[in-house]
mmCIF file of C-alpha atoms in Angstrom:
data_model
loop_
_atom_site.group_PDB
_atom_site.id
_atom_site.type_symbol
_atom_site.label_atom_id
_atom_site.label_comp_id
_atom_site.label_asym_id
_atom_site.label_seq_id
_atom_site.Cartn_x
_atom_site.Cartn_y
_atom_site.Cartn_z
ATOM 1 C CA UNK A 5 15.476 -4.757 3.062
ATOM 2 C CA UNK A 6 18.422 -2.985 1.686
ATOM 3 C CA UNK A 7 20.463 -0.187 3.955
ATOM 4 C CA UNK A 8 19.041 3.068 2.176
ATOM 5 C CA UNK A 9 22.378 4.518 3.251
ATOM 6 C CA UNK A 10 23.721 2.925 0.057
ATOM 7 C CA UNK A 11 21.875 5.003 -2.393
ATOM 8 C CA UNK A 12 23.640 7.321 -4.250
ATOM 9 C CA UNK A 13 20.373 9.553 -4.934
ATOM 10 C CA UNK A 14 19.715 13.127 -6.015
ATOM 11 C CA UNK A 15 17.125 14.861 -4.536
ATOM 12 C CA UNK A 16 13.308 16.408 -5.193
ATOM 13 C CA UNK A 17 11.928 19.391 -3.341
ATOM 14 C CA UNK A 18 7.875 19.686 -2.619
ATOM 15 C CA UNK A 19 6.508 22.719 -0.694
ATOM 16 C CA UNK A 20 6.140 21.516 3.161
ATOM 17 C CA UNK A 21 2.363 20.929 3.951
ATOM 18 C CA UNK A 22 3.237 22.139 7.696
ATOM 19 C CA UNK A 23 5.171 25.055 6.891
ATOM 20 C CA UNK A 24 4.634 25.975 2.767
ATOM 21 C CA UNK A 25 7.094 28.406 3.434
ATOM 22 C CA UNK A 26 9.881 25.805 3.238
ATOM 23 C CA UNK A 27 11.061 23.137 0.983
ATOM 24 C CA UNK A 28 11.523 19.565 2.185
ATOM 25 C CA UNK A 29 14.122 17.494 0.190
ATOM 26 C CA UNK A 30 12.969 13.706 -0.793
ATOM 27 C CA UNK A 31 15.359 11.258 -2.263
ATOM 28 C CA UNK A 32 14.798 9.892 -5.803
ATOM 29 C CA UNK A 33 15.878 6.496 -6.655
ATOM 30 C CA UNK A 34 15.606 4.138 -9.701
ATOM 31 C CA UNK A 35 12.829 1.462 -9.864
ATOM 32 C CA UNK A 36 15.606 -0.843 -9.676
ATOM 33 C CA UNK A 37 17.232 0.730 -6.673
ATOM 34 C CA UNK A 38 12.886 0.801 -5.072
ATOM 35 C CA UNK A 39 12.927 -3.004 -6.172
ATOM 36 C CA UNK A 40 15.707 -4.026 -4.177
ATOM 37 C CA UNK A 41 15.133 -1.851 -1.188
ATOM 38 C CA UNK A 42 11.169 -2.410 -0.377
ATOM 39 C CA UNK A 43 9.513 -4.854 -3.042
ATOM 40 C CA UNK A 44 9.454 -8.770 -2.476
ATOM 41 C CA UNK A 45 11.016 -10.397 -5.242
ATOM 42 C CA UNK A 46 8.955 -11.757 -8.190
ATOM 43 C CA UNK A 47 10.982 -13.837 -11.390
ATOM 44 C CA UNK A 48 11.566 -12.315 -14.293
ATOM 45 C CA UNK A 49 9.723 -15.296 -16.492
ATOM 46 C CA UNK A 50 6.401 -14.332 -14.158
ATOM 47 C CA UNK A 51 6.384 -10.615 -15.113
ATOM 48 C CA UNK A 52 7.270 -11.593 -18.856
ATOM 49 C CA UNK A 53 4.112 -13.963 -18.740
ATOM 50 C CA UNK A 54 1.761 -11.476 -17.388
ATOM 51 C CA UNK A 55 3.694 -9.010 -20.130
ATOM 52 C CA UNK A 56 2.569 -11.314 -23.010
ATOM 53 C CA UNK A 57 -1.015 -11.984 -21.274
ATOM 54 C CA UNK A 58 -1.797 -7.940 -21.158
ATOM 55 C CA UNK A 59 -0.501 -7.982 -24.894
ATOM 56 C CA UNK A 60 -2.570 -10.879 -26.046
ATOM 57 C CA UNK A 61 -5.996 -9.389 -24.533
ATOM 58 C CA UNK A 62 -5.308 -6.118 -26.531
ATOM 59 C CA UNK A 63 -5.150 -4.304 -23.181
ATOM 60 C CA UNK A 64 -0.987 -3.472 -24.403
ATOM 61 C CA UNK A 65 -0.359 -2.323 -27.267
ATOM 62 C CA UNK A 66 3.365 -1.813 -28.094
ATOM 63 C CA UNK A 67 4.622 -1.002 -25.142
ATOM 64 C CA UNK A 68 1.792 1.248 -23.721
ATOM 65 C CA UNK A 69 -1.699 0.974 -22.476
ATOM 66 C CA UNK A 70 -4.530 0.624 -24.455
ATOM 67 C CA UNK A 71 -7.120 3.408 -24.650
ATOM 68 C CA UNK A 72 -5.021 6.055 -22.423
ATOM 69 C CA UNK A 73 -5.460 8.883 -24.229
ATOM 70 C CA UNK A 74 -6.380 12.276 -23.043
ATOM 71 C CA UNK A 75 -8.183 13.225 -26.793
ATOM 72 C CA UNK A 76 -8.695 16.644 -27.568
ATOM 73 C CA UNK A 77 -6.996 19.092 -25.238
ATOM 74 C CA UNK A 78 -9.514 20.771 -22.971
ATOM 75 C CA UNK A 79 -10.063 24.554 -23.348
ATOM 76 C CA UNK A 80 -9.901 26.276 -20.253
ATOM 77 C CA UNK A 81 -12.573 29.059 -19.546
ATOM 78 C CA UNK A 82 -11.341 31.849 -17.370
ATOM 79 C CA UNK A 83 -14.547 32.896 -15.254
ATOM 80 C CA UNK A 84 -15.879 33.334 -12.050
ATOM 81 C CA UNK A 85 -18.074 30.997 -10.376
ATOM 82 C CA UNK A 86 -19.539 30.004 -7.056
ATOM 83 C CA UNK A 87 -17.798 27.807 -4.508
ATOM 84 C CA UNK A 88 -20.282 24.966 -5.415
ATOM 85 C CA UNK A 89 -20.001 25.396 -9.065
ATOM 86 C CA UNK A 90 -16.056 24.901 -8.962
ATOM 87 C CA UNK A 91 -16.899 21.992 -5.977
ATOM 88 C CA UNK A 92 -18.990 20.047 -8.398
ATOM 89 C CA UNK A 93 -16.566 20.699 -11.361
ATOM 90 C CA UNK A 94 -13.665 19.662 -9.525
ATOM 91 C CA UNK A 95 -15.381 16.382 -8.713
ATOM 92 C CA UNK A 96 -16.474 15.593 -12.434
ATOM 93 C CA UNK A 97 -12.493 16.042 -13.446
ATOM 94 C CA UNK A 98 -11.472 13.606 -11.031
ATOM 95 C CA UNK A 99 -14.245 11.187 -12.600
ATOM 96 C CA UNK A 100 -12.947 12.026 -15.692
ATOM 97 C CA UNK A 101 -9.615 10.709 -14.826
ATOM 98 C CA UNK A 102 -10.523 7.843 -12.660
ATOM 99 C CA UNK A 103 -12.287 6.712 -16.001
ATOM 100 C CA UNK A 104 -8.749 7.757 -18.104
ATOM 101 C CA UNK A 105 -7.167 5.256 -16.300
ATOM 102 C CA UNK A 106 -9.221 2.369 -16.042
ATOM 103 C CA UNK A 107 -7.977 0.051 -18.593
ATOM 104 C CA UNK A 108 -4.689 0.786 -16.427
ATOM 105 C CA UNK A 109 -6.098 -0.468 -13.602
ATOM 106 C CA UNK A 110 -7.880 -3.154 -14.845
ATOM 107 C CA UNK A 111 -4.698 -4.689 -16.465
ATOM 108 C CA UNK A 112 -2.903 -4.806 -13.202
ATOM 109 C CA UNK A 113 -5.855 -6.255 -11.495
ATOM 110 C CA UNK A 114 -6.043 -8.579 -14.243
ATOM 111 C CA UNK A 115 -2.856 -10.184 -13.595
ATOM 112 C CA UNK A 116 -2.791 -10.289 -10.321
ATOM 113 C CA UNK A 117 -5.442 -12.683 -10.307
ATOM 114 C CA UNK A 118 -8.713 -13.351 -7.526
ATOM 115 C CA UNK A 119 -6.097 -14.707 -5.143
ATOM 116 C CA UNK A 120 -4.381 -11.754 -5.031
ATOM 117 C CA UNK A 121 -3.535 -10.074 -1.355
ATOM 118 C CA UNK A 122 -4.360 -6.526 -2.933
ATOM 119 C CA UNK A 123 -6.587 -5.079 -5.430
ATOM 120 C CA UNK A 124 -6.532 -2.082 -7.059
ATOM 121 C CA UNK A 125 -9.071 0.250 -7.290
ATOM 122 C CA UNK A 126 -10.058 3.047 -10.282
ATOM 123 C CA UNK A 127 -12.441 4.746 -8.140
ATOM 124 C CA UNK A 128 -10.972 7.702 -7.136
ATOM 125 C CA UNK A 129 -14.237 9.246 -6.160
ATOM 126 C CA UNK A 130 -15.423 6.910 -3.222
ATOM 127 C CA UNK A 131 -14.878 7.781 0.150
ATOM 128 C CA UNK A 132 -13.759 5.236 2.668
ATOM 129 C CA UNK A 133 -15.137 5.262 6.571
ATOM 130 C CA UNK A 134 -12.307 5.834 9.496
ATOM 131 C CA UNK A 135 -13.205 3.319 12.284
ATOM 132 C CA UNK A 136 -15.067 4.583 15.382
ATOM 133 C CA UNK A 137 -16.632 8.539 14.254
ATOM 134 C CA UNK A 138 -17.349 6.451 10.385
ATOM 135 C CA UNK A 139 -15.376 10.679 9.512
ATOM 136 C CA UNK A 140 -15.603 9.968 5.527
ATOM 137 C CA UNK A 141 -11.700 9.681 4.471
ATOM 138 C CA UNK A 142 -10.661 9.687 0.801
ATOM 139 C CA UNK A 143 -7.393 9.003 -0.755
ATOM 140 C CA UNK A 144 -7.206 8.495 -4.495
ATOM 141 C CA UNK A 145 -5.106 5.363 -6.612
ATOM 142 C CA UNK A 146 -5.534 2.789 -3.643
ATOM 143 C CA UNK A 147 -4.634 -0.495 -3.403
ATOM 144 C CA UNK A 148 -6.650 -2.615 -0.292
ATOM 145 C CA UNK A 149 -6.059 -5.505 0.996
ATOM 146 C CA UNK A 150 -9.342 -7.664 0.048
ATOM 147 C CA UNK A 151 -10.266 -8.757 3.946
ATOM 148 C CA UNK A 152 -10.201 -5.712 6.050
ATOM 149 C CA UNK A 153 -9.085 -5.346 9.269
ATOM 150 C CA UNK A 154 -11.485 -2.981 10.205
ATOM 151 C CA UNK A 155 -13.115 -3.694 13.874
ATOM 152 C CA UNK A 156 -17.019 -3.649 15.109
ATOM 153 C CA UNK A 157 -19.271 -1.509 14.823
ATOM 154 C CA UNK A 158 -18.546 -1.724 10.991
ATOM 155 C CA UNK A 159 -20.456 -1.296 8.158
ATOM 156 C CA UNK A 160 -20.968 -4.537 5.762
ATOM 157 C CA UNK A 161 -19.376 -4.518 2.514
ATOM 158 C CA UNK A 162 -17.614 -1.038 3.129
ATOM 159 C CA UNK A 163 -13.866 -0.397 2.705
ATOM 160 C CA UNK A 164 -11.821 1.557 5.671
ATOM 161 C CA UNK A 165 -8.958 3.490 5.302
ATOM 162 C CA UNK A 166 -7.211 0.898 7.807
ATOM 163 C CA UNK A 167 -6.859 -0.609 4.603
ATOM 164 C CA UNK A 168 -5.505 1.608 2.484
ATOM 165 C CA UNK A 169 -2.258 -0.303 0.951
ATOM 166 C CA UNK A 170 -1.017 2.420 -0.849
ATOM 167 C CA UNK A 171 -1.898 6.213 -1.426
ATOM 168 C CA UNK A 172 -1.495 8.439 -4.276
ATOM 169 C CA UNK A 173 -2.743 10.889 -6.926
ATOM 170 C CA UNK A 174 -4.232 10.876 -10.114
ATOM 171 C CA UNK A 175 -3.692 14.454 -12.217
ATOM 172 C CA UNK A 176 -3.335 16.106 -15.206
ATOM 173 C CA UNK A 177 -0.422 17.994 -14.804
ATOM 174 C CA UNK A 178 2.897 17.947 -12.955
ATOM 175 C CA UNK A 179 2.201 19.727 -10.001
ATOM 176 C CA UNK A 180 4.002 18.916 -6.335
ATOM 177 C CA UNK A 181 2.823 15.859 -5.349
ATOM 178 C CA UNK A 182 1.099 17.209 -2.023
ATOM 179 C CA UNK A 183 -2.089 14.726 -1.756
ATOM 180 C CA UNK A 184 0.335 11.758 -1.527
ATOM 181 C CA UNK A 185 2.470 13.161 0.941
ATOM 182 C CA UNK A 186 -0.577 14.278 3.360
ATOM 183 C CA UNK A 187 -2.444 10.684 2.985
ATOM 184 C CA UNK A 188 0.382 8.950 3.836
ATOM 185 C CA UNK A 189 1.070 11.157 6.892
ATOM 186 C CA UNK A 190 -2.746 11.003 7.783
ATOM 187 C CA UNK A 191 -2.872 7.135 7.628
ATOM 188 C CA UNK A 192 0.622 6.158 9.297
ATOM 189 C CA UNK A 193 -0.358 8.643 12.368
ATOM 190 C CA UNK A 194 -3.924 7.119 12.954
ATOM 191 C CA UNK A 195 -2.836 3.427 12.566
ATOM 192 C CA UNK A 196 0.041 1.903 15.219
ATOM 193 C CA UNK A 197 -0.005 -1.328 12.818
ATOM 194 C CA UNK A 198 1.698 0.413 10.072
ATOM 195 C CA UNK A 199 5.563 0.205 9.932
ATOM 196 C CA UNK A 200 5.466 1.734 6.300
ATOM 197 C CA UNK A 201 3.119 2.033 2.920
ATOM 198 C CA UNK A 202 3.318 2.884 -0.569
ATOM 199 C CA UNK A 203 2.275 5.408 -3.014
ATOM 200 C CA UNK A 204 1.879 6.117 -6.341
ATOM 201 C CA UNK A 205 1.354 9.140 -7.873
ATOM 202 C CA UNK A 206 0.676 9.593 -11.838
ATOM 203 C CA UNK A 207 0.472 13.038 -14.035
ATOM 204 C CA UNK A 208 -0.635 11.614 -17.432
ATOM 205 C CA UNK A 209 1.859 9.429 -18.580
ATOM 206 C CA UNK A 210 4.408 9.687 -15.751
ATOM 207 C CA UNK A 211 4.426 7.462 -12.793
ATOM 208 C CA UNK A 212 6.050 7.761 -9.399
ATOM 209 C CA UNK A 213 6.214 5.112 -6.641
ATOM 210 C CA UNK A 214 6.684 5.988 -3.435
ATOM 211 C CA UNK A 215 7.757 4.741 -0.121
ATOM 212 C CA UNK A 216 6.916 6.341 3.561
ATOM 213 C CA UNK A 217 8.371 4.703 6.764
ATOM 214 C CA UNK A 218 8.705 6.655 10.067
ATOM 215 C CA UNK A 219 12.302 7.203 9.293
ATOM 216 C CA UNK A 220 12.742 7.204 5.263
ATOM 217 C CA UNK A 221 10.659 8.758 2.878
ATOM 218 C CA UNK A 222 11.708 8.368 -0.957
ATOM 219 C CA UNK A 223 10.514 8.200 -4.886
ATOM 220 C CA UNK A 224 11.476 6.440 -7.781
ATOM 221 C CA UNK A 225 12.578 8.673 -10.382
ATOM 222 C CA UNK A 226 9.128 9.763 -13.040
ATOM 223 C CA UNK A 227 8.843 6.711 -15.528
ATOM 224 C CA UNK A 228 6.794 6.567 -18.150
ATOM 225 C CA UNK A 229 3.827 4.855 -18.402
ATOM 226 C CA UNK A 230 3.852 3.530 -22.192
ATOM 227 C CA UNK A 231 7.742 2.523 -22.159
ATOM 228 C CA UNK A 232 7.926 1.371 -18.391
ATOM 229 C CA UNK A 233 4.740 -1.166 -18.369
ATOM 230 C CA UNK A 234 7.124 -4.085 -17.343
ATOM 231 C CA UNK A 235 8.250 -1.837 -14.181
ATOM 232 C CA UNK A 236 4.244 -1.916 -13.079
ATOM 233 C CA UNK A 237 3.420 -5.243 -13.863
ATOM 234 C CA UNK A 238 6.937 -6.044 -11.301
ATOM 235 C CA UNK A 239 5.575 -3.496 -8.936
ATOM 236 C CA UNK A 240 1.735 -5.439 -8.754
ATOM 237 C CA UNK A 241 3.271 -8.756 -8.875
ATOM 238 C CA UNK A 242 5.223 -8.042 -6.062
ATOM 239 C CA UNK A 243 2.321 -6.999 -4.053
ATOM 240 C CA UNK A 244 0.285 -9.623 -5.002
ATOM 241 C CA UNK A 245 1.966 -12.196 -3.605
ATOM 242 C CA UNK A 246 3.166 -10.640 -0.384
ATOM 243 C CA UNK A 247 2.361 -11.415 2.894
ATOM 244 C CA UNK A 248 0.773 -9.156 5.051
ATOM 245 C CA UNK A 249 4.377 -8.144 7.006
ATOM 246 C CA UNK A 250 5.886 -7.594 3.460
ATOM 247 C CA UNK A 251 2.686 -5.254 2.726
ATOM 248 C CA UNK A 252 3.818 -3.141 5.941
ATOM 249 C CA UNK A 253 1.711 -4.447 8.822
ATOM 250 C CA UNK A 254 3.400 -4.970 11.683
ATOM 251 C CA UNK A 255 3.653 -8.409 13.372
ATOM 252 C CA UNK A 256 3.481 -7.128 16.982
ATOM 253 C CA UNK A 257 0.315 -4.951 16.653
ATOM 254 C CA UNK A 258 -3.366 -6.681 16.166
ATOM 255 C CA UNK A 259 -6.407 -4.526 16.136
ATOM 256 C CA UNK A 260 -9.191 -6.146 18.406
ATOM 257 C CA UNK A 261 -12.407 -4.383 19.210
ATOM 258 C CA UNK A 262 -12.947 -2.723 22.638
ATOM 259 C CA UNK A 263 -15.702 -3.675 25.076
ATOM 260 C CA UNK A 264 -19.041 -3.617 24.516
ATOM 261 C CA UNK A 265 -17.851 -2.706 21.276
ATOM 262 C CA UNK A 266 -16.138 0.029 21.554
ATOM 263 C CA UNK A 267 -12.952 0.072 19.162
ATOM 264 C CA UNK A 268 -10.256 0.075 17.698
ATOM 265 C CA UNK A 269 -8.120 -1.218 20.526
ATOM 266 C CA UNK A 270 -4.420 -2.790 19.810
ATOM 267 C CA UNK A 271 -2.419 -5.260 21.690
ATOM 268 C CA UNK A 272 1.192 -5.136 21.750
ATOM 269 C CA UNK A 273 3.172 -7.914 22.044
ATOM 270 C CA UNK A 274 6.914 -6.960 23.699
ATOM 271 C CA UNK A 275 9.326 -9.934 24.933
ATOM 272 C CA UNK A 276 6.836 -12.168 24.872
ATOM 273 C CA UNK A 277 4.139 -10.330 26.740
ATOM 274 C CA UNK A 278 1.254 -8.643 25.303
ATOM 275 C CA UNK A 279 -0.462 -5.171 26.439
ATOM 276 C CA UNK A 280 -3.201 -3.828 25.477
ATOM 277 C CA UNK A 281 -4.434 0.382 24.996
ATOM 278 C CA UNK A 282 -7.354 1.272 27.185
ATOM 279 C CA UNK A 283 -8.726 4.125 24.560
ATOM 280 C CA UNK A 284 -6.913 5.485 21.087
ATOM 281 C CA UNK A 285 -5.411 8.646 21.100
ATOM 282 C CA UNK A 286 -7.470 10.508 18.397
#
């Protein structure tokens, strides 16, 4: 991984989640600048392949995706309502734009293939389980890896947040990227495995990726989706084929289940020697 100290980067400011009252300053880098600092490395002639492959199954056209289109521009009607009426409204935009962005989706998965390490997943709506309490946990734009790591007592066919490969938003308009900033800080501080994850975060057209470790926290500069398409089909590629250390996981930290199953426990392995935690800190 490249020394982040070499980036010559400007700066973004989002309100602090802690402590709205101040500002906290995040670096913004170039995709190429993210590329050589966190990706693993994928040829050129593979992402030009996949390229041509989106193109020739009509989901590119140009150099943009095919069907992602707002339409007509949605009138907004100033009025009162109930908590429940603005709950169940809120939920049928984000349907709305987990359907916007399917054929997005769907491309990447696409060419990533059945073999891939990660999938990607348009439905921003579902709610993942946390292990132990099953507390319903939801973070939007995720990317899992396909055999989860999740311990016993589990539920069959149900995806964990343990397996959350990378976080992110889906919105209409540019606003402060907040949800991003609060999964990533939600899911690094509940799982010891982590050493860092992604995000992405996209307000119509524009794209961010982003990168959280528990020192560095930084964001490609906004590209746009219809010119950039190249820079995602690099960015999937590159998670595709990645072993689970490249996708963040650390190599010294397994999750096992407790006894008489009771879990998540995890086993540390230091010089040599392994140790094992007698309960999770919740």
């Amino acid at each position: 991984m490249t020394s982040l100290d070499l980036f010559d980067t400007h700066w973004s400011f989002f309100k602090s989640l802690a402590c709205p009252e101040y500002n906290i300053g995040i670096s913004e880098i170039t995709f190429d600048l993210f590329k050589q600092a966190v990706l693993p490395s994928v040829e050129e002639s593979s992402v030009e392949k996949a390229y041509q492959k989106l193109r020739e199954r009509g989901i590119l056209i140009d150099e943009g995706w095919k069907d992602l289109n707002f339409g007509a521009v949605e009138q907004e009607h100033e009025q009162e309502t109930e908590d429940e009426e603005e709950k169940e409204l809120k939920i049928e935009v984000q349907k709305k734009e987990s359907l916007f962005y399917a054929p997005l989706f769907e491309g990447l998965n696409s060419i990533m293939g059945a073999d891939s390490a990660v999938k990607f997943s348009n439905n921003s709506n579902k709610h993942m389980f946390s292990e132990g309490d099953h507390t319903h946990y939801k973070a939007n734009i995720n990317g899992f890896l396909t055999k989860t790591t999740a311990v016993f007592p589990i539920a069959e066919g149900e995806e964990y947040e343990c397996d959350v490969l990378m976080t992110g938003e889906l919105k209409k308009k540019s606003t402060p990227d907040t949800k991003v900033l609060f999964n990533a800080t939600h899911i690094m501080g509940a799982d010891p495995t982590r050493r860092f994850m992604f995000g992405s975060t996209i307000d119509k057209f524009n794209v961010r990726l982003w990168f959280f470790s528990r020192s560095h926290v930084f964001v490609t500069e906004a590209m746009n989706l219809h010119m950039d398409a190249k820079n995602l089909i690099y960015f999937a590629l590159s998670l595709s084929g990645a072993c689970r250390e490249e996708l963040a996981y650390d190599p010294t930290v397994r999750r096992v289940q407790g006894k008489d199953g009771t879990g998540p426990r995890y086993i540390f392995t230091i010089d040599g020697k392994q140790y094992i935690t007698t309960e999770a800190i919740t």
